[in-house]
Backbone as numpy.savetxt, mean C-alpha at the origin, in Angstrom:
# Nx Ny Nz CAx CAy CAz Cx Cy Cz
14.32 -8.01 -5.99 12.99 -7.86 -5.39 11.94 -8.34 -6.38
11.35 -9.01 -5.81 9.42 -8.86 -6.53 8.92 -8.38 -6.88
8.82 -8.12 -8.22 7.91 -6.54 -8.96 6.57 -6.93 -9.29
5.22 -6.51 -8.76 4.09 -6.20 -9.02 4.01 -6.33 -10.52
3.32 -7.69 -11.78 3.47 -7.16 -13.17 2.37 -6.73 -13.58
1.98 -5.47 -12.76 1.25 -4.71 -13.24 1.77 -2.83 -13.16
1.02 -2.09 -13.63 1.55 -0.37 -13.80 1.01 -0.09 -12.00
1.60 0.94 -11.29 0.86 1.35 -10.10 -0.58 1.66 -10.17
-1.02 1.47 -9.30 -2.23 2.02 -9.31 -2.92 3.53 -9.06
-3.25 4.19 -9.63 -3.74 5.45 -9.27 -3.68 5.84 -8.04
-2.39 6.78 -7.15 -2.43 7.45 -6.38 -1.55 6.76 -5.47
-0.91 5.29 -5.83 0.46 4.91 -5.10 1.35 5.75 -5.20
1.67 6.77 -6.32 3.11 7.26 -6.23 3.08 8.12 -5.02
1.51 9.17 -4.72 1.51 10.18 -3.86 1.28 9.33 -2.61
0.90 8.24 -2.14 0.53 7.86 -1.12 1.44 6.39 -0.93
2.25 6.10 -0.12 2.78 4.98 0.40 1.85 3.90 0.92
0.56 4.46 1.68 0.02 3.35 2.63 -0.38 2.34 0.91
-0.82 3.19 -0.16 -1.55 2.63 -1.20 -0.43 1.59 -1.77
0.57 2.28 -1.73 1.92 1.22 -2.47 1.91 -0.07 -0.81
2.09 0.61 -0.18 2.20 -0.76 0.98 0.98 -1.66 0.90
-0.23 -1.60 1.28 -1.21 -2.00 0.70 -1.08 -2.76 -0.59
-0.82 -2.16 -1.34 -0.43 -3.06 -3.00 0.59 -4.03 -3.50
1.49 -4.36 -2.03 2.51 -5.10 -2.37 2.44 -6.59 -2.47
1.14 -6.71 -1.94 0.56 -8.34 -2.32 -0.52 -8.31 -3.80
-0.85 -8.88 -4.31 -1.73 -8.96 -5.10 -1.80 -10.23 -5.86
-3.65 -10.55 -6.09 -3.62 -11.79 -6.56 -4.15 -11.48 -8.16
-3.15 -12.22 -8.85 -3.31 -12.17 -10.34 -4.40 -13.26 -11.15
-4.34 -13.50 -12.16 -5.09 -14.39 -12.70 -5.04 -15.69 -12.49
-5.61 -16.75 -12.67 -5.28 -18.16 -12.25 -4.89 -18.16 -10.59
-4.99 -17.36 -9.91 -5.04 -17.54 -8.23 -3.46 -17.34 -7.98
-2.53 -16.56 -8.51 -0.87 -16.32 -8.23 -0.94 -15.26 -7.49
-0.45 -15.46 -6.27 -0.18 -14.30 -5.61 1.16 -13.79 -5.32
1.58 -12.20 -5.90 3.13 -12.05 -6.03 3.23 -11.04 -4.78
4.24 -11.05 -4.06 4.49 -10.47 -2.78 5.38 -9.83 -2.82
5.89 -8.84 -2.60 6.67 -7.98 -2.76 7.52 -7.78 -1.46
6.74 -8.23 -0.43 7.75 -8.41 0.98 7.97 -9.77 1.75
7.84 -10.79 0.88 7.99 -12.05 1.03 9.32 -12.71 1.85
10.12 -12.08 1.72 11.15 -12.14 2.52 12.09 -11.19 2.86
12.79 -10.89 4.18 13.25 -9.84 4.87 14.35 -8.93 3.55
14.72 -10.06 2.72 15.70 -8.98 1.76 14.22 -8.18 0.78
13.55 -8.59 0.30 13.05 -8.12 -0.50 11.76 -6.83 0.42
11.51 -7.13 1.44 10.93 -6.00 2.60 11.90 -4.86 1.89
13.46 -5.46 2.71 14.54 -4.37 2.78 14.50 -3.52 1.47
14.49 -4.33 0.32 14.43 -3.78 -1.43 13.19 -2.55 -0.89
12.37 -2.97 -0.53 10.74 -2.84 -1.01 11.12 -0.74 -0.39
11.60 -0.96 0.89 11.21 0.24 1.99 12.54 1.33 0.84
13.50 0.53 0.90 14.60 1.34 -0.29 14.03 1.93 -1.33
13.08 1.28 -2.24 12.96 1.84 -3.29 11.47 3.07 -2.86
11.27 2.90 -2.09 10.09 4.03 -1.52 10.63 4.92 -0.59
12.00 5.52 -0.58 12.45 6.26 0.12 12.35 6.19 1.58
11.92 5.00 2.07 11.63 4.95 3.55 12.98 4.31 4.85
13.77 3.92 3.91 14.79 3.48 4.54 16.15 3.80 3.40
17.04 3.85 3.53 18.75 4.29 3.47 18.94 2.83 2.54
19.78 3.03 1.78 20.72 2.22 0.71 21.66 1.58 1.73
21.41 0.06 2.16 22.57 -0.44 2.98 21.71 -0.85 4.11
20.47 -0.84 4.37 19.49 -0.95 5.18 19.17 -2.60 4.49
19.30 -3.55 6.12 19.17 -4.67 6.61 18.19 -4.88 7.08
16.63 -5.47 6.95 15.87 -5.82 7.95 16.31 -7.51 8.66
15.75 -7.60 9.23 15.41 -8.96 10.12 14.42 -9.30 9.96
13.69 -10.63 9.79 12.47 -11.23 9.78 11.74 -10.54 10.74
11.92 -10.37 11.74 10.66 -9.52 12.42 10.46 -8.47 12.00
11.74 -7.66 11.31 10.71 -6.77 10.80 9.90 -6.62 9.83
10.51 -7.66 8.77 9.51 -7.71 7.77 8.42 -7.95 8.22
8.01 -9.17 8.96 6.68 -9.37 9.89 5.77 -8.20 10.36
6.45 -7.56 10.70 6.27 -6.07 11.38 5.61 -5.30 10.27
6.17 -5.64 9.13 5.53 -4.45 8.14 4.54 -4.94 7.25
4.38 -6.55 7.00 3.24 -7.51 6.44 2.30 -7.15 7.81
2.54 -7.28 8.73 1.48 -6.48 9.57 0.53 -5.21 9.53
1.34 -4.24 8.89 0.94 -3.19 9.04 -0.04 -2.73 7.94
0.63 -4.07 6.49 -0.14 -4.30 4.92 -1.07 -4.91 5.69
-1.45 -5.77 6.17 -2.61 -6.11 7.13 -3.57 -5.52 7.06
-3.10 -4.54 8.28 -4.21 -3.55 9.19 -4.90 -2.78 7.43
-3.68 -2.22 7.22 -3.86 -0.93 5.61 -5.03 -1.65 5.46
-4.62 -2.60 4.39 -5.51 -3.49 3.17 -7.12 -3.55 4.16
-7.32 -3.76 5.56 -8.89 -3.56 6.42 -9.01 -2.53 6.32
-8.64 -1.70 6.57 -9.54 -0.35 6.85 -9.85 0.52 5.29
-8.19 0.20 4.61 -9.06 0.64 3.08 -9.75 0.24 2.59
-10.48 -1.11 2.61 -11.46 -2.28 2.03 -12.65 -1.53 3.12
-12.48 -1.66 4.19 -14.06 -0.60 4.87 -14.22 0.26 4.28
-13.58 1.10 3.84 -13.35 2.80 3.78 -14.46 2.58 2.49
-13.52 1.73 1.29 -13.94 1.45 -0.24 -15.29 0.85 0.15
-15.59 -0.02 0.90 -17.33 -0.80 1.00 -17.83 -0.12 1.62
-17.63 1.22 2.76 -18.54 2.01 3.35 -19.28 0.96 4.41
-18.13 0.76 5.40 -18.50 0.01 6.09 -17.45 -0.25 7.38
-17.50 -0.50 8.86 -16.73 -0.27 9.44 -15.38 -1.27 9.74
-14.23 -0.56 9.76 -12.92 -1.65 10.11 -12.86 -2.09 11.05
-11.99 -3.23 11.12 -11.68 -4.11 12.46 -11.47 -3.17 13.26
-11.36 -3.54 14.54 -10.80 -2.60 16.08 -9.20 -3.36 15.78
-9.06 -4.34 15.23 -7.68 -4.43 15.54 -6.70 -3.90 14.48
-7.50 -3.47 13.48 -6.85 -3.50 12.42 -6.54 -1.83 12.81
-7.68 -0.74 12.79 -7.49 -0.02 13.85 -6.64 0.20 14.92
-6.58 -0.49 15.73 -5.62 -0.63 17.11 -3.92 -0.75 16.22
-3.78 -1.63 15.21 -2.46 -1.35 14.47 -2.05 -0.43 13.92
-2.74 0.52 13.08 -2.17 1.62 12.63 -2.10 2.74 13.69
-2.63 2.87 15.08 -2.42 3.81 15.70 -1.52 3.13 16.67
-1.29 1.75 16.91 -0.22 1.63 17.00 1.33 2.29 16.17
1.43 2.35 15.18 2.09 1.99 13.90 1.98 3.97 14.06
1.43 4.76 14.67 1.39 5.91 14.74 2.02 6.65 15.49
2.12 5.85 16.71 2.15 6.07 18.20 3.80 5.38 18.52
3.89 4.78 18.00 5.35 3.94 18.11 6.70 4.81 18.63
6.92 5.94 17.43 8.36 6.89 17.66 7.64 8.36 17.55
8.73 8.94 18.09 8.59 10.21 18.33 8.62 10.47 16.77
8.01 11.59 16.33 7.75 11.77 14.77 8.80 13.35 14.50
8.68 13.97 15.64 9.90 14.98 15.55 10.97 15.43 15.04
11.65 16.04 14.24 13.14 16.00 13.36 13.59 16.86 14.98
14.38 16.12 15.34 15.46 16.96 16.53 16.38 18.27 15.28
16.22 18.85 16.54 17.52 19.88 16.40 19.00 19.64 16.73
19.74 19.72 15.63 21.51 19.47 15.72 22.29 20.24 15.61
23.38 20.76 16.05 24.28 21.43 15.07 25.06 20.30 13.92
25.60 21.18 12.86 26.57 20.76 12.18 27.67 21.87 11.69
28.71 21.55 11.86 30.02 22.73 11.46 30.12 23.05 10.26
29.42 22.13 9.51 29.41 22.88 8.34 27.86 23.57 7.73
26.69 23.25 8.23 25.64 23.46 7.99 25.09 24.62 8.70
25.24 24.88 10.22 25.00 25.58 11.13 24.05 23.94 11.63
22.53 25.10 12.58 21.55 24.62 13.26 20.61 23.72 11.86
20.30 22.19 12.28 19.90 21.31 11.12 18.60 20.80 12.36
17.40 20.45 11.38 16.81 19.16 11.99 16.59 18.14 11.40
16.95 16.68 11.71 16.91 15.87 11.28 16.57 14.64 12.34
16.02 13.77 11.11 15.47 12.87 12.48 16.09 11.74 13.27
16.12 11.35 14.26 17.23 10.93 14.90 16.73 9.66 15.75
17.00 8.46 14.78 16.95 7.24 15.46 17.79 6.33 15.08
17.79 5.47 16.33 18.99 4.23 15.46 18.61 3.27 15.01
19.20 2.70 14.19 18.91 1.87 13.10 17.41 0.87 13.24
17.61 0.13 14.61 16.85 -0.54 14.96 15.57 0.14 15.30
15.46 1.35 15.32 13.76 2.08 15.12 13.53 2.52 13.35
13.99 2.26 12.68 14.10 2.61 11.18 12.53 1.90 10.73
12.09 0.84 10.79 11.22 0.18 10.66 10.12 0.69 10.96
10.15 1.23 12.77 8.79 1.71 13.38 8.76 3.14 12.78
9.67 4.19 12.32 10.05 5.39 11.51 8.82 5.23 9.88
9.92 4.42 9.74 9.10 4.08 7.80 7.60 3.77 8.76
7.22 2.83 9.51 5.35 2.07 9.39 4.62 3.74 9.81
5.44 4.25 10.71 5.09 5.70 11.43 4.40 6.65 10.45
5.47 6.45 9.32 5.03 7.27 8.15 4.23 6.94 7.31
3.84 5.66 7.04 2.48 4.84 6.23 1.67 4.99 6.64
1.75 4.79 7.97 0.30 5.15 8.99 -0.13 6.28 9.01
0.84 7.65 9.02 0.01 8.89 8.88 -0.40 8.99 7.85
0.24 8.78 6.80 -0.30 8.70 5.64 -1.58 8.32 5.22
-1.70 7.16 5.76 -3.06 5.99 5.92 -4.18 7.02 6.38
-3.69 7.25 7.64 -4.93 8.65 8.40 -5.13 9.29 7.67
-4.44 9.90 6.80 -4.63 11.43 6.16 -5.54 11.18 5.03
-5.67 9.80 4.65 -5.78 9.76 3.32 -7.16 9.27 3.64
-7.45 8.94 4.57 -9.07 8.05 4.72 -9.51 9.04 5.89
-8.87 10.12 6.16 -9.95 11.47 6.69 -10.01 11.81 6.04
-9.09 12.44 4.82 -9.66 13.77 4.03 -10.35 13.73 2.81
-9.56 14.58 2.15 -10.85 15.25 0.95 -11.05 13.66 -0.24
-9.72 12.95 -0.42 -10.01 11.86 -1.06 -10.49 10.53 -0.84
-11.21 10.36 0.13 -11.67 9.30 1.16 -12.61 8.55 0.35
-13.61 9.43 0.18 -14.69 8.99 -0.97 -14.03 8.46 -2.40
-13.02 8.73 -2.58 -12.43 8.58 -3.83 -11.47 6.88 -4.30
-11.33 6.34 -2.75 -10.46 4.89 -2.46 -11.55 3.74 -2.92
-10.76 3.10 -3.65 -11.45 2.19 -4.62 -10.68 1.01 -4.47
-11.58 -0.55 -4.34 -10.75 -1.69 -4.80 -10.68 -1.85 -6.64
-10.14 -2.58 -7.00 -9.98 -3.03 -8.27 -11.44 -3.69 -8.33
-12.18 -3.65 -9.41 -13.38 -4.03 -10.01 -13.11 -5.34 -10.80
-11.73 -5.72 -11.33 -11.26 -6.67 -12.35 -11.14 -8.11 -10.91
-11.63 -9.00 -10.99 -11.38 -9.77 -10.36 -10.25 -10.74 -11.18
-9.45 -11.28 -10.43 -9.21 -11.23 -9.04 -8.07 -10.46 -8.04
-7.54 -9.57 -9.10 -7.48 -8.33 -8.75 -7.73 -7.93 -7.40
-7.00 -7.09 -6.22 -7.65 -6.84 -5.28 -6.58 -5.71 -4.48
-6.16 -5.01 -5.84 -5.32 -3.70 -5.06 -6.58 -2.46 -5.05
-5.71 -2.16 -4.13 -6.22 -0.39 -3.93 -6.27 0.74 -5.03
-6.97 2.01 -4.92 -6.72 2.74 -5.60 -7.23 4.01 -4.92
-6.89 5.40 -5.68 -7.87 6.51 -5.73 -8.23 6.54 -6.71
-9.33 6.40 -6.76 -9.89 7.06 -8.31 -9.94 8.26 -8.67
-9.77 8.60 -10.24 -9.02 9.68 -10.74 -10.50 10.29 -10.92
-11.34 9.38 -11.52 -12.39 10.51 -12.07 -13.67 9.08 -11.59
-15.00 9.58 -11.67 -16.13 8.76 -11.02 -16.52 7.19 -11.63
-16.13 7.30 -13.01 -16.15 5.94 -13.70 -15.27 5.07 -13.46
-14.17 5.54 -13.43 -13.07 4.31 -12.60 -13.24 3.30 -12.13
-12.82 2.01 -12.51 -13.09 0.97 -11.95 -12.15 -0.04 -11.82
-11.47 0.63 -12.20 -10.20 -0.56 -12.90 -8.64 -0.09 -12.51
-7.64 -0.65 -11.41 -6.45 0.12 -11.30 -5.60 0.03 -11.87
-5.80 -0.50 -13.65 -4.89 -0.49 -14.18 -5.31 -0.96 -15.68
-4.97 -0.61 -16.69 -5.27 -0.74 -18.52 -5.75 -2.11 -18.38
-4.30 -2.78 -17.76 -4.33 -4.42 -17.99 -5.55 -5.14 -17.94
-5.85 -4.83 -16.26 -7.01 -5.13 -15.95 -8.47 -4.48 -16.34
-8.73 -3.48 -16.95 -9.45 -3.05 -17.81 -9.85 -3.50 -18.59
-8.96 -3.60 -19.43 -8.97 -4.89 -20.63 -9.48 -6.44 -20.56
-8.71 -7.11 -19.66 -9.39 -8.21 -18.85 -10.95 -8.06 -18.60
-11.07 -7.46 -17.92 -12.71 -7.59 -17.54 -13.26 -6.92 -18.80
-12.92 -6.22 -19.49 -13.48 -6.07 -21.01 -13.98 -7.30 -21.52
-13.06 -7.89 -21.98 -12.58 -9.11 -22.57 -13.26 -10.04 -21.98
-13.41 -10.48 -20.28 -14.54 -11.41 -19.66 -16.11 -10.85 -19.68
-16.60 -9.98 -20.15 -17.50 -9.56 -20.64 -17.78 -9.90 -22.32
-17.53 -9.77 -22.53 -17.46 -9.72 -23.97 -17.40 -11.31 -24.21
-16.79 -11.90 -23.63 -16.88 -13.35 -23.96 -18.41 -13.72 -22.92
-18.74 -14.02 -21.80 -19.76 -13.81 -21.53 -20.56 -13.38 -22.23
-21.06 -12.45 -23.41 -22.00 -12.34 -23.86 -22.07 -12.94 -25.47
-21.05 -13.12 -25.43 -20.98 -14.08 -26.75 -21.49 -15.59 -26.52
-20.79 -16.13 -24.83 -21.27 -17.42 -24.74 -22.86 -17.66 -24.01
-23.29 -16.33 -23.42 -24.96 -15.95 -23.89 -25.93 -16.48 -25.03
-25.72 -15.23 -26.20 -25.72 -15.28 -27.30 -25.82 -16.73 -27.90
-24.45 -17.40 -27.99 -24.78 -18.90 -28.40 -25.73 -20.01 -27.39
-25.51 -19.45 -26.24 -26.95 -20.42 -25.50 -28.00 -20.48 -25.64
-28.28 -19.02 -26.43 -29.57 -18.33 -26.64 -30.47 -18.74 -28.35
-29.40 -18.54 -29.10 -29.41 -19.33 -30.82 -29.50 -20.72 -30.83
């Protein structure tokens, strides 16, 4: 799979929509690394975020299906962060992406467990299961108490998500911290000599 070469960003580990959201990103010199670029590396992507089973196959549509859903995310958190309103469609996808499967753990027996609930779809709803769960996530996280707190990256060109930890925050990551340090700092040096 495609690894992001940067650290997560503040508040991906607790929130998925933020890691889904973050799986594109454009680096320096205009490189953009994708993390669901193709249906095996989707498949990597949902594995290593607990959203799908070890042995889990997507199909190009579904990867499609879930670059979709990084879509919708990446609009409405970019409104949320500019204080300003999201697409209707981008909208219309995550409550799609909400609305899709029953969200329910059925009730089972098992002979060795007794009465279990667990959730019960076949393979081929696994996809709308995992987006089901980004999407509430997504809701929860841009109604509640940390809403005010969702931040883009300040480091251009940079353009992941974040929560910010504390009010100065600007930056979702050292690297990029540093960077825009560093493009400052040269900026005012090449000031300075325009100025002498």
């Amino acid at each position: 799979m495609m690894k992001i070469p940067l650290p997560p960003s503040p508040g991906t580990a607790e929130h998925p929509c933020l890691a889904l959201a973050n799986s594109i990103v454009t680096l320096p010199g205009g490189q953009r690394v994708d993390e669901l670029n193709s249906p095996e590396n989707a498949t990597a992507w949902l594995v290593n975020h607990n959203l799908a089973p070890i042995g889990t196959g997507l199909l190009r549509y579904c990867q499609l299906q879930l670059t979709d859903l990084r879509e919708h995310l990446r609009n409405v958190l970019s409104a949320q962060a500019e204080g300003h309103a999201p697409s209707s469609g981008s909208m219309d996808g995550i409550n799609q992406a909400l609305t899709a499967v029953a969200s329910a753990a059925l009730l089972h027996y098992d002979p060795n467990d007794g009465l279990i609930r667990t959730p019960s779809h076949p393979v081929s709803q696994l996809v709308a299961h995992a987006m089901a769960h980004i999407a509430e996530d997504a809701a929860a996280l841009v109604t509640g108490p940390e809403a005010d707190r969702i931040a883009r990256c300040a480091s251009a060109p940079c353009d992941r998500f974040m929560v910010r930890t504390h009010a100065r925050r600007q930056w979702c990551s050292e690297r990029c911290g540093a960077r825009q340090r560093a493009n400052r700092a040269y900026a005012r040096k090449q000031d300075t000599a325009a100025a002498g």
